[in-house]
Coordinates of N, CA and C in Angstrom, one line a residue:
M17 N 50.5 11.7 -0.1 CA 49.4 10.8 -1.1 C 48.3 10.3 0.3
S18 N 47.0 10.5 -0.1 CA 46.0 9.7 1.0 C 46.1 8.1 1.1
A19 N 45.9 7.3 2.6 CA 45.6 6.1 3.0 C 44.8 5.2 1.5
H20 N 43.7 6.2 1.2 CA 43.0 5.7 0.5 C 43.2 5.7 -0.9
A21 N 44.4 6.3 -1.6 CA 45.0 6.6 -2.6 C 45.9 5.4 -3.3
S22 N 46.3 5.3 -1.9 CA 47.9 4.6 -2.2 C 47.1 2.8 -2.2
G23 N 45.9 2.6 -1.3 CA 45.2 1.8 -1.3 C 44.7 0.8 -2.7
V24 N 44.0 2.1 -3.5 CA 43.6 2.3 -4.9 C 44.6 1.7 -5.7
E25 N 45.8 2.2 -5.7 CA 46.7 2.0 -6.4 C 47.4 0.4 -6.4
L26 N 47.7 0.3 -5.5 CA 47.7 -1.3 -4.9 C 47.0 -2.0 -5.5
A27 N 46.0 -1.8 -5.1 CA 44.8 -2.5 -5.9 C 45.1 -2.6 -7.1
L28 N 44.8 -2.0 -7.7 CA 45.5 -1.4 -9.4 C 46.7 -2.7 -9.9
R29 N 47.7 -2.1 -9.1 CA 49.0 -3.2 -9.8 C 48.7 -4.3 -9.1
R30 N 48.3 -5.0 -8.3 CA 47.9 -6.4 -8.1 C 46.9 -6.9 -9.1
A31 N 45.8 -5.9 -9.1 CA 45.2 -6.7 -10.7 C 45.6 -7.2 -11.7
L32 N 46.5 -5.6 -12.4 CA 47.3 -6.1 -13.8 C 48.1 -7.0 -13.1
A33 N 49.1 -7.0 -12.2 CA 49.9 -8.5 -12.2 C 49.3 -9.7 -12.2
F34 N 48.0 -9.5 -11.9 CA 47.3 -11.1 -11.8 C 46.9 -11.2 -13.0
A35 N 46.2 -10.1 -13.7 CA 46.0 -9.9 -15.3 C 47.1 -10.8 -16.1
S36 N 48.1 -9.8 -16.0 CA 49.4 -10.5 -16.6 C 49.9 -12.1 -16.3
R37 N 49.4 -12.4 -15.4 CA 50.1 -13.4 -15.0 C 49.2 -14.3 -15.9
Q38 N 47.7 -14.2 -15.6 CA 46.9 -15.2 -15.9 C 46.7 -14.8 -17.7
R39 N 47.4 -14.0 -18.1 CA 47.1 -13.9 -19.7 C 45.4 -13.9 -20.0
L40 N 45.0 -13.0 -19.3 CA 43.5 -12.8 -19.4 C 43.3 -11.8 -20.7
F41 N 44.3 -11.1 -20.9 CA 43.9 -10.2 -22.1 C 45.1 -10.1 -23.1
A42 N 44.8 -9.6 -24.1 CA 45.6 -9.6 -25.5 C 45.4 -8.2 -26.2
P43 N 46.7 -7.7 -26.7 CA 46.2 -6.3 -27.4 C 45.4 -6.6 -28.0
G44 N 44.4 -5.7 -28.5 CA 43.2 -5.4 -29.4 C 42.0 -6.4 -28.8
D45 N 42.5 -6.8 -27.4 CA 40.6 -7.2 -27.1 C 39.5 -6.6 -26.9
R46 N 39.0 -6.9 -27.3 CA 37.4 -6.6 -27.0 C 36.9 -6.6 -25.9
V47 N 36.1 -6.1 -24.5 CA 35.8 -6.6 -23.3 C 34.6 -6.6 -22.9
L48 N 34.0 -7.1 -22.9 CA 32.4 -6.7 -23.1 C 31.9 -6.8 -20.9
V49 N 32.2 -6.2 -19.8 CA 31.7 -6.3 -19.1 C 30.4 -7.0 -18.1
G50 N 29.9 -7.8 -17.7 CA 28.9 -7.9 -17.3 C 28.8 -7.0 -15.5
M51 N 27.9 -6.5 -16.0 CA 27.7 -5.5 -14.5 C 26.0 -5.6 -13.9
G52 N 26.5 -5.7 -12.4 CA 24.6 -5.1 -11.9 C 25.3 -3.5 -11.3
S53 N 24.4 -3.0 -10.0 CA 24.6 -2.0 -10.2 C 25.2 -1.8 -8.8
D54 N 26.2 -2.6 -8.1 CA 26.8 -2.8 -6.8 C 28.2 -2.5 -7.1
P55 N 28.3 -1.8 -6.0 CA 29.7 -1.4 -5.9 C 31.0 -2.2 -6.3
S56 N 31.2 -4.1 -6.6 CA 31.8 -4.4 -6.8 C 31.7 -4.3 -8.4
S57 N 31.1 -3.7 -9.0 CA 30.4 -3.9 -10.6 C 31.4 -2.6 -11.1
L58 N 31.5 -1.5 -10.2 CA 31.0 -0.2 -10.6 C 33.0 -0.3 -10.3
G59 N 33.6 -0.5 -9.5 CA 34.4 -0.7 -9.3 C 35.6 -1.9 -10.4
L60 N 35.4 -2.5 -10.7 CA 36.1 -3.6 -11.9 C 35.7 -3.1 -12.9
L61 N 34.6 -1.9 -13.6 CA 34.9 -1.2 -14.7 C 35.4 0.0 -14.7
G62 N 35.7 0.6 -13.4 CA 36.4 1.5 -12.9 C 38.1 1.3 -13.2
L63 N 38.2 0.0 -12.5 CA 39.9 -0.8 -13.1 C 40.6 -0.9 -14.3
L64 N 39.2 -1.4 -14.9 CA 39.6 -1.9 -16.4 C 39.2 -0.5 -17.4
L65 N 38.8 0.9 -17.2 CA 39.1 1.8 -18.0 C 40.0 2.2 -17.6
H66 N 40.7 2.5 -16.3 CA 42.2 2.8 -16.2 C 43.0 2.3 -16.7
A67 N 43.1 0.9 -16.7 CA 44.2 0.0 -17.0 C 43.8 -0.3 -18.3
R68 N 42.8 0.2 -18.9 CA 43.1 -0.2 -20.5 C 44.1 -0.2 -21.4
A69 N 44.8 1.0 -21.2 CA 46.2 0.8 -22.5 C 46.8 -0.2 -21.7
S70 N 47.1 0.1 -20.5 CA 48.0 -1.1 -19.8 C 47.6 -2.7 -20.0
L71 N 46.8 -2.4 -20.5 CA 46.5 -3.9 -20.6 C 46.0 -4.2 -22.2
G72 N 45.9 -3.2 -23.1 CA 46.1 -3.5 -24.5 C 44.5 -3.6 -24.9
V73 N 43.4 -3.7 -24.4 CA 42.4 -3.6 -24.4 C 41.5 -2.6 -25.5
A74 N 41.3 -3.0 -26.5 CA 41.1 -1.7 -27.5 C 39.5 -1.6 -27.3
E75 N 38.5 -2.3 -26.9 CA 37.2 -1.9 -26.7 C 36.6 -2.3 -25.4
I76 N 36.0 -1.2 -24.8 CA 35.3 -2.1 -23.4 C 34.0 -1.9 -23.8
A77 N 32.8 -2.9 -23.7 CA 31.7 -2.2 -23.3 C 31.1 -2.9 -22.1
V78 N 29.5 -2.5 -22.0 CA 29.0 -3.0 -20.7 C 28.0 -3.5 -20.9
A79 N 27.3 -4.9 -20.0 CA 26.1 -5.5 -20.3 C 25.8 -5.6 -19.1
A80 N 24.6 -5.0 -18.7 CA 23.6 -5.4 -17.1 C 23.2 -6.8 -17.3
V81 N 23.3 -6.9 -15.9 CA 23.1 -8.6 -15.9 C 22.5 -7.9 -14.4
E82 N 20.9 -7.9 -14.4 CA 20.1 -8.2 -13.4 C 19.2 -9.3 -13.5
R83 N 18.4 -9.4 -12.2 CA 17.8 -10.7 -11.5 C 16.7 -10.3 -12.8
R84 N 15.7 -9.2 -12.4 CA 14.6 -9.0 -13.0 C 14.5 -7.7 -13.5
L85 N 13.5 -7.9 -15.2 CA 13.6 -6.3 -15.5 C 12.5 -5.6 -15.6
D86 N 10.9 -6.4 -14.8 CA 10.0 -5.6 -15.2 C 10.4 -4.5 -15.4
E87 N 8.9 -3.5 -15.8 CA 9.2 -1.8 -15.6 C 9.0 -1.7 -14.5
E88 N 8.5 -2.4 -12.9 CA 8.1 -1.7 -12.3 C 9.4 -1.9 -10.9
S89 N 10.0 -2.9 -11.4 CA 11.2 -3.0 -10.3 C 12.3 -2.1 -10.3
D90 N 13.0 -2.0 -9.2 CA 13.9 -1.7 -9.2 C 15.4 -1.6 -10.1
D91 N 15.4 -3.0 -10.2 CA 16.5 -3.2 -11.1 C 16.3 -2.3 -12.8
A92 N 15.0 -2.2 -13.1 CA 14.8 -1.6 -14.4 C 15.5 -0.2 -14.3
E93 N 15.1 0.4 -13.1 CA 15.9 1.7 -13.0 C 17.4 1.3 -12.8
Q94 N 17.8 0.4 -12.1 CA 18.9 0.5 -11.9 C 20.0 0.4 -13.8
V95 N 19.2 -0.7 -14.5 CA 20.1 -1.2 -15.6 C 20.0 0.3 -16.4
A96 N 19.1 1.3 -16.5 CA 19.1 2.3 -16.8 C 19.9 3.2 -16.8
D97 N 19.8 3.3 -15.5 CA 21.1 4.0 -14.6 C 22.5 3.6 -15.5
L98 N 22.8 2.5 -15.4 CA 24.0 1.8 -15.9 C 24.2 2.0 -17.7
G99 N 23.2 2.6 -18.1 CA 23.0 2.8 -19.3 C 23.6 4.2 -19.9
R100 N 22.9 5.3 -18.5 CA 23.4 6.5 -18.9 C 24.9 6.2 -18.3
L101 N 25.2 5.6 -17.5 CA 26.6 5.6 -17.1 C 27.5 5.3 -18.6
A102 N 27.3 3.9 -18.6 CA 28.4 3.8 -19.9 C 28.1 4.8 -21.3
R103 N 27.2 5.4 -21.8 CA 27.0 6.3 -22.6 C 28.1 8.1 -22.3
Q104 N 28.0 8.0 -20.9 CA 28.3 9.1 -20.2 C 30.2 8.6 -20.4
L105 N 30.4 7.6 -20.6 CA 31.4 7.3 -20.3 C 32.2 6.9 -21.8
G106 N 31.4 7.1 -22.6 CA 31.5 6.7 -24.6 C 31.4 5.1 -24.7
L107 N 31.2 4.3 -23.7 CA 30.8 2.7 -24.0 C 29.8 2.5 -24.4
T108 N 30.0 1.3 -25.3 CA 28.1 0.5 -25.8 C 27.5 -0.1 -25.1
F109 N 26.8 0.3 -24.9 CA 25.8 -0.5 -23.2 C 24.8 -1.5 -24.2
H110 N 24.9 -2.8 -23.3 CA 24.0 -3.8 -23.6 C 23.0 -3.9 -22.3
A111 N 21.9 -3.9 -22.7 CA 20.3 -4.1 -21.4 C 20.4 -5.6 -21.5

């Protein structure tokens, strides 16, 4: 096992332990993940998808949280990219 894989597994175990201690999720919960296009948002989504069954989460949806959404901004393109990612993962997307 690579050091990266063991680091990811350790982070996942820690996050699950924290969520359990804090009672962040209950069986059957529906979770809306507010996301930007930054790596931490993508990491959070990946963690939740990976741990969905362990957490008892029934549904995960994605909401774009960007500062500007005018047609000319890079943010508008990033929101479109998030929408494509959500659909590829079979998740509901809210812009």
